[in-house]
Structures are given as C-alpha cells and as structure tokens.
C-alpha cells in the first residue's frame, strides 16, 4: 500500500513544487500550463503520458487548445503520496 505524505512532507511541497497548488476540498495538487498552440500542448501531453505510464501513475488532466491542467493524487493512498511528488517533479522537468 502506498503511504500518504506526512505533515512534514506536505509542508515541504511549497519549496519542492513551487508551481503546484493544493486543490481545495481534495488531497491533491494541480498545475496549469500554457503553450503557443494546440500542437505544442498536445506534444507536452504525449511526453507526460509516456512518463506517467513509465511510473505507472496516471494524472487527471484537462486540455483546451493551448492550455493543459494537471491534477495529481494517489488513489491507492487516498491522497497525496511521494508518487505524486515524483511525477510532478518529472513533469516540471519536461515543461
């Protein structure tokens, strides 16, 4: 079973993932991305999809034209886990 983040780990999210925000009413984090156009946004989503599949951890996301919104939470843990932090950092690296 995947463990939820501890209070100390959760407090460290502000430093570790400064572009990500906590989702109100959920134990999840989210980030919005904007790109030049749909093609660039779709290419980013394809790279994230391959990355997520490799980590066996799949994001919730929403796309309209040049905008991509990603939400991360670990369903097996019932909230945020180290898996979310790891994937968010990897997403940031390719953004």
Short mmCIF file of C-alpha atoms in Angstrom, two decimals:
data_model
loop_
_atom_site.label_atom_id
_atom_site.label_comp_id
_atom_site.label_asym_id
_atom_site.label_seq_id
_atom_site.Cartn_x
_atom_site.Cartn_y
_atom_site.Cartn_z
CA UNK A 1 0.00 0.00 0.00
CA UNK A 2 1.20 3.48 -0.85
CA UNK A 3 1.56 5.83 2.13
CA UNK A 4 0.12 9.35 2.21
CA UNK A 5 2.55 12.21 2.70
CA UNK A 6 3.38 13.08 6.30
CA UNK A 7 2.67 16.55 7.67
CA UNK A 8 6.37 17.45 7.29
CA UNK A 9 6.46 16.20 3.69
CA UNK A 10 3.27 18.10 2.91
CA UNK A 11 4.74 21.30 4.39
CA UNK A 12 7.77 20.88 2.13
CA UNK A 13 5.65 20.92 -1.03
CA UNK A 14 5.80 24.73 -1.19
CA UNK A 15 9.57 24.55 -1.68
CA UNK A 16 9.76 21.28 -3.63
CA UNK A 17 6.95 22.16 -6.08
CA UNK A 18 6.52 25.95 -6.11
CA UNK A 19 4.38 25.98 -9.28
CA UNK A 20 1.92 23.41 -7.94
CA UNK A 21 -1.04 24.33 -5.73
CA UNK A 22 -3.14 22.30 -3.32
CA UNK A 23 -6.63 21.56 -4.62
CA UNK A 24 -9.32 22.98 -2.38
CA UNK A 25 -11.52 20.24 -0.92
CA UNK A 26 -9.25 17.41 -2.11
CA UNK A 27 -5.96 15.86 -1.08
CA UNK A 28 -4.36 16.65 -4.45
CA UNK A 29 -2.07 19.11 -6.21
CA UNK A 30 -2.65 20.89 -9.51
CA UNK A 31 -0.78 22.98 -12.04
CA UNK A 32 -1.82 24.81 -15.21
CA UNK A 33 0.40 25.03 -18.29
CA UNK A 34 0.03 27.31 -21.33
CA UNK A 35 1.65 26.72 -24.69
CA UNK A 36 1.97 28.50 -28.02
CA UNK A 37 -0.81 26.46 -29.62
CA UNK A 38 -2.71 23.17 -29.53
CA UNK A 39 0.08 21.22 -31.20
CA UNK A 40 2.61 22.25 -28.57
CA UNK A 41 0.14 21.45 -25.76
CA UNK A 42 -0.61 18.04 -27.31
CA UNK A 43 3.10 17.27 -27.65
CA UNK A 44 3.58 18.08 -23.97
CA UNK A 45 0.67 15.81 -23.06
CA UNK A 46 2.18 12.99 -25.12
CA UNK A 47 5.52 13.34 -23.27
CA UNK A 48 3.72 13.39 -19.91
CA UNK A 49 1.67 10.34 -20.90
CA UNK A 50 4.81 8.33 -21.67
CA UNK A 51 6.42 9.48 -18.45
CA UNK A 52 3.32 8.67 -16.39
CA UNK A 53 2.97 5.25 -17.98
CA UNK A 54 6.60 4.50 -17.14
CA UNK A 55 5.89 5.37 -13.50
CA UNK A 56 2.54 3.53 -13.53
CA UNK A 57 0.99 6.70 -12.10
CA UNK A 58 -1.55 8.49 -14.25
CA UNK A 59 -2.65 12.12 -13.91
CA UNK A 60 -6.06 13.63 -14.17
CA UNK A 61 -5.90 16.29 -16.83
CA UNK A 62 -7.88 18.73 -18.90
CA UNK A 63 -6.92 20.28 -22.23
CA UNK A 64 -8.41 23.14 -24.22
CA UNK A 65 -6.41 24.44 -27.17
CA UNK A 66 -3.12 25.72 -25.67
CA UNK A 67 -3.91 25.03 -22.02
CA UNK A 68 -3.27 21.86 -20.03
CA UNK A 69 -4.33 21.44 -16.40
CA UNK A 70 -2.90 18.51 -14.46
CA UNK A 71 -4.11 17.20 -11.09
CA UNK A 72 -2.19 14.58 -9.14
CA UNK A 73 -3.37 12.40 -6.26
CA UNK A 74 -2.70 8.76 -5.44
CA UNK A 75 -5.97 6.86 -5.33
CA UNK A 76 -4.33 3.84 -3.63
CA UNK A 77 -3.19 6.12 -0.79
CA UNK A 78 -6.39 8.13 -0.57
CA UNK A 79 -4.50 11.36 -1.20
CA UNK A 80 -1.08 12.81 -1.86
CA UNK A 81 1.92 10.49 -1.82
CA UNK A 82 5.57 10.51 -2.80
CA UNK A 83 4.44 9.17 -6.20
CA UNK A 84 2.68 12.47 -6.87
CA UNK A 85 5.73 14.50 -5.87
CA UNK A 86 7.99 12.36 -8.08
CA UNK A 87 5.68 12.70 -11.09
CA UNK A 88 5.16 16.45 -10.55
CA UNK A 89 8.94 17.00 -10.49
CA UNK A 90 9.33 14.96 -13.68
CA UNK A 91 6.54 16.95 -15.37
CA UNK A 92 8.22 20.20 -14.31
CA UNK A 93 11.47 18.99 -15.85
CA UNK A 94 9.88 18.50 -19.28
CA UNK A 95 7.73 21.65 -19.15
#
